[in-house]
mmCIF file of C-alpha atoms in Angstrom:
data_model
loop_
_atom_site.group_PDB
_atom_site.id
_atom_site.type_symbol
_atom_site.label_atom_id
_atom_site.label_comp_id
_atom_site.label_asym_id
_atom_site.label_seq_id
_atom_site.Cartn_x
_atom_site.Cartn_y
_atom_site.Cartn_z
ATOM 1 C CA MET R 1 85.699 17.750 76.188
ATOM 2 C CA CYS R 2 84.254 21.200 75.535
ATOM 3 C CA LEU R 3 84.792 22.488 72.006
ATOM 4 C CA ASN R 4 83.433 26.004 72.567
ATOM 5 C CA ASN R 5 86.515 27.810 71.280
ATOM 6 C CA GLU R 6 86.609 25.688 68.135
ATOM 7 C CA ILE R 7 82.909 25.939 67.265
ATOM 8 C CA LYS R 8 81.767 28.602 64.843
ATOM 9 C CA ILE R 9 78.095 29.677 64.821
ATOM 10 C CA VAL R 10 76.889 31.211 61.551
ATOM 11 C CA ASN R 11 73.695 31.475 59.530
ATOM 12 C CA ALA R 12 72.812 28.360 57.584
ATOM 13 C CA ASP R 13 71.783 28.401 53.929
ATOM 14 C CA LEU R 14 70.228 26.067 51.367
ATOM 15 C CA ASP R 15 73.607 24.497 50.584
ATOM 16 C CA ASP R 16 73.535 23.108 54.142
ATOM 17 C CA LEU R 17 70.125 21.467 53.811
ATOM 18 C CA ASP R 18 71.232 17.824 53.648
ATOM 19 C CA ALA R 19 73.646 18.041 56.575
ATOM 20 C CA LEU R 20 71.149 19.972 58.706
ATOM 21 C CA HIS R 21 68.324 17.570 57.975
ATOM 22 C CA GLU R 22 70.539 14.589 58.792
ATOM 23 C CA ILE R 23 71.235 16.046 62.249
ATOM 24 C CA GLU R 24 67.506 16.699 62.713
ATOM 25 C CA THR R 25 66.579 13.102 61.888
ATOM 26 C CA LEU R 26 69.329 11.742 64.153
ATOM 27 C CA SER R 27 68.059 13.909 67.009
ATOM 28 C CA PHE R 28 64.274 13.585 66.850
ATOM 29 C CA SER R 29 61.799 10.777 66.255
ATOM 30 C CA ALA R 30 60.396 10.455 62.734
ATOM 31 C CA GLU R 31 57.095 11.929 63.960
ATOM 32 C CA LYS R 32 58.762 14.921 65.636
ATOM 33 C CA ALA R 33 61.606 15.719 63.198
ATOM 34 C CA ALA R 34 61.062 18.553 60.744
ATOM 35 C CA SER R 35 60.784 17.430 57.149
ATOM 36 C CA ARG R 36 63.405 18.272 54.567
ATOM 37 C CA GLU R 37 60.770 20.474 52.896
ATOM 38 C CA ALA R 38 60.126 22.390 56.133
ATOM 39 C CA PHE R 39 63.862 23.041 56.503
ATOM 40 C CA ALA R 40 64.081 24.187 52.876
ATOM 41 C CA TYR R 41 61.167 26.572 53.429
ATOM 42 C CA ARG R 42 62.744 28.030 56.569
ATOM 43 C CA LEU R 43 66.140 28.409 54.898
ATOM 44 C CA LYS R 44 64.573 30.181 51.904
ATOM 45 C CA ASN R 45 62.175 32.425 53.791
ATOM 46 C CA TYR R 46 63.801 33.318 57.111
ATOM 47 C CA PRO R 47 67.439 32.187 57.076
ATOM 48 C CA GLN R 48 68.302 34.974 59.517
ATOM 49 C CA TRP R 49 66.861 32.718 62.274
ATOM 50 C CA PHE R 50 68.515 29.452 61.189
ATOM 51 C CA TYR R 51 71.995 28.912 62.624
ATOM 52 C CA LYS R 52 74.489 26.107 62.269
ATOM 53 C CA ALA R 53 77.413 25.091 64.439
ATOM 54 C CA GLU R 54 80.560 24.184 62.544
ATOM 55 C CA TYR R 55 83.600 22.297 63.761
ATOM 56 C CA ASN R 56 86.530 22.136 61.344
ATOM 57 C CA GLY R 57 84.150 22.911 58.462
ATOM 58 C CA ARG R 58 81.671 20.176 59.408
ATOM 59 C CA ILE R 59 78.116 21.047 60.451
ATOM 60 C CA VAL R 60 77.628 19.530 63.900
ATOM 61 C CA GLY R 61 74.546 21.322 65.232
ATOM 62 C CA LEU R 62 71.660 23.646 64.506
ATOM 63 C CA ILE R 63 69.110 25.929 66.066
ATOM 64 C CA ASP R 64 66.230 27.467 64.167
ATOM 65 C CA GLY R 65 63.247 29.585 64.934
ATOM 66 C CA SER R 66 60.940 32.288 63.757
ATOM 67 C CA PRO R 67 59.852 35.679 65.016
ATOM 68 C CA SER R 68 56.144 35.684 65.746
ATOM 69 C CA ASP R 69 53.422 37.449 67.682
ATOM 70 C CA LYS R 70 52.390 34.068 69.062
ATOM 71 C CA LYS R 71 53.562 33.434 72.594
ATOM 72 C CA TYR R 72 53.952 29.652 72.481
ATOM 73 C CA ILE R 73 54.446 26.978 69.853
ATOM 74 C CA THR R 74 51.369 25.113 68.677
ATOM 75 C CA ASP R 75 51.383 22.299 66.139
ATOM 76 C CA ASP R 76 50.063 24.508 63.330
ATOM 77 C CA LEU R 77 53.272 26.569 63.550
ATOM 78 C CA TYR R 78 55.331 23.591 62.374
ATOM 79 C CA ARG R 79 53.729 23.913 58.956
ATOM 80 C CA GLU R 80 55.581 25.693 56.183
ATOM 81 C CA ASP R 81 55.129 29.334 57.136
ATOM 82 C CA GLY R 82 55.724 28.613 60.820
ATOM 83 C CA GLY R 83 53.861 31.714 61.952
ATOM 84 C CA PHE R 84 56.721 33.837 60.652
ATOM 85 C CA ASP R 85 56.300 37.543 61.328
ATOM 86 C CA GLU R 86 59.534 39.540 61.262
ATOM 87 C CA LYS R 87 57.851 42.268 63.297
ATOM 88 C CA GLY R 88 56.697 39.792 65.966
ATOM 89 C CA GLU R 89 58.019 40.508 69.422
ATOM 90 C CA ASN R 90 58.717 36.849 70.222
ATOM 91 C CA VAL R 91 61.061 34.233 68.803
ATOM 92 C CA LEU R 92 59.734 30.681 68.689
ATOM 93 C CA ILE R 93 62.467 28.049 68.590
ATOM 94 C CA PHE R 94 61.497 25.069 66.458
ATOM 95 C CA GLY R 95 64.578 22.985 67.036
ATOM 96 C CA LEU R 96 67.943 22.675 68.737
ATOM 97 C CA ALA R 97 69.948 19.632 67.731
ATOM 98 C CA VAL R 98 73.528 18.422 67.877
ATOM 99 C CA HIS R 99 74.963 15.499 65.939
ATOM 100 C CA PRO R 100 75.228 12.481 68.287
ATOM 101 C CA ASP R 101 79.017 12.313 67.817
ATOM 102 C CA PHE R 102 79.364 15.871 69.190
ATOM 103 C CA ARG R 103 76.939 15.944 72.118
ATOM 104 C CA ASN R 104 77.918 16.911 75.661
ATOM 105 C CA ARG R 105 80.662 19.253 74.450
ATOM 106 C CA GLY R 106 78.986 22.634 74.952
ATOM 107 C CA ILE R 107 77.660 23.013 71.390
ATOM 108 C CA ALA R 108 73.971 23.190 72.344
ATOM 109 C CA HIS R 109 74.832 25.827 74.964
ATOM 110 C CA LYS R 110 76.726 27.886 72.411
ATOM 111 C CA LEU R 111 73.848 27.666 69.904
ATOM 112 C CA MET R 112 71.317 28.713 72.545
ATOM 113 C CA LYS R 113 73.440 31.636 73.713
ATOM 114 C CA HIS R 114 73.810 32.748 70.094
ATOM 115 C CA ILE R 115 70.079 32.850 69.379
ATOM 116 C CA LEU R 116 69.398 34.553 72.727
ATOM 117 C CA SER R 117 71.911 37.253 71.811
ATOM 118 C CA ALA R 118 70.526 37.628 68.273
ATOM 119 C CA ALA R 119 66.962 37.957 69.573
ATOM 120 C CA LYS R 120 68.021 40.585 72.087
ATOM 121 C CA GLU R 121 69.921 42.545 69.408
ATOM 122 C CA GLN R 122 66.794 42.474 67.215
ATOM 123 C CA GLY R 123 64.676 43.914 70.025
ATOM 124 C CA LYS R 124 62.614 40.790 70.629
ATOM 125 C CA LYS R 125 60.890 40.503 74.014
ATOM 126 C CA ARG R 126 60.932 36.773 74.697
ATOM 127 C CA ILE R 127 61.858 33.369 73.339
ATOM 128 C CA SER R 128 59.625 30.322 73.660
ATOM 129 C CA LEU R 129 60.143 26.670 72.847
ATOM 130 C CA THR R 130 58.725 23.299 73.713
ATOM 131 C CA CYS R 131 60.707 20.460 75.208
ATOM 132 C CA LYS R 132 60.245 17.061 76.731
ATOM 133 C CA GLU R 133 60.358 16.732 80.500
ATOM 134 C CA SER R 134 63.938 15.440 80.583
ATOM 135 C CA LEU R 135 65.201 18.716 79.063
ATOM 136 C CA ILE R 136 63.430 21.175 81.362
ATOM 137 C CA SER R 137 66.468 21.629 83.622
ATOM 138 C CA PHE R 138 68.719 22.220 80.586
ATOM 139 C CA TYR R 139 66.561 25.148 79.474
ATOM 140 C CA GLU R 140 66.107 26.398 83.028
ATOM 141 C CA SER R 141 69.909 26.733 83.204
ATOM 142 C CA PHE R 142 69.568 29.598 80.671
ATOM 143 C CA GLY R 143 66.775 31.266 82.641
ATOM 144 C CA TYR R 144 63.789 29.737 80.857
ATOM 145 C CA LYS R 145 60.668 29.279 82.976
ATOM 146 C CA ASN R 146 58.436 26.235 82.659
ATOM 147 C CA HIS R 147 54.879 27.292 81.821
ATOM 148 C CA GLY R 148 53.405 23.804 81.978
ATOM 149 C CA THR R 149 52.144 21.306 79.462
ATOM 150 C CA SER R 150 52.198 22.545 75.882
ATOM 151 C CA GLU R 151 49.294 22.502 73.454
ATOM 152 C CA SER R 152 51.771 21.007 70.993
ATOM 153 C CA VAL R 153 51.495 17.241 70.791
ATOM 154 C CA LEU R 154 53.553 16.755 67.642
ATOM 155 C CA GLY R 155 54.910 13.212 67.506
ATOM 156 C CA ASN R 156 52.600 12.165 70.348
ATOM 157 C CA VAL R 157 55.130 13.550 72.821
ATOM 158 C CA LYS R 158 54.084 15.394 75.955
ATOM 159 C CA SER R 159 55.924 18.691 75.749
ATOM 160 C CA TYR R 160 56.344 21.653 78.057
ATOM 161 C CA ASP R 161 56.217 25.335 77.164
ATOM 162 C CA MET R 162 59.427 27.082 78.147
ATOM 163 C CA GLU R 163 59.828 30.849 77.969
ATOM 164 C CA ILE R 164 62.504 33.405 78.713
ATOM 165 C CA GLU R 165 62.095 37.171 78.750
ATOM 166 C CA ILE R 166 65.072 38.945 77.203
#
């Protein structure tokens, strides 16, 4: 059942840290999930690129990223500062996650469309992310192009660089 009309996408803040981090740890392996400290840093330093999906007041999903001049994500960008550069022409998406109880209901699509729209409104040129092979077609459905194996090997996972020009 699609919940699109009942999902609200808004900027996250530090008060949301525990709920956001719980979704992150439920969605990614321990080696791949962002730490609570990394989330806190992002929420303090560039909250304008950290969005949450709410359903009836409950946080059920998230998408976060950072503007940067870098074209693709590399493992060093997962450190605290994340390559943040507000003037950067690209947006690098660090994570898209939906609570397991709310998956397959259109929430990830709504989050992705929101950040694509925000990046376009801010005059960014492209968005890049990494994903595992099983998610390539999901991102291609938005217009992302697969640019091959990523330099990022965080969590010992083979990832692929995906990019969309906006």
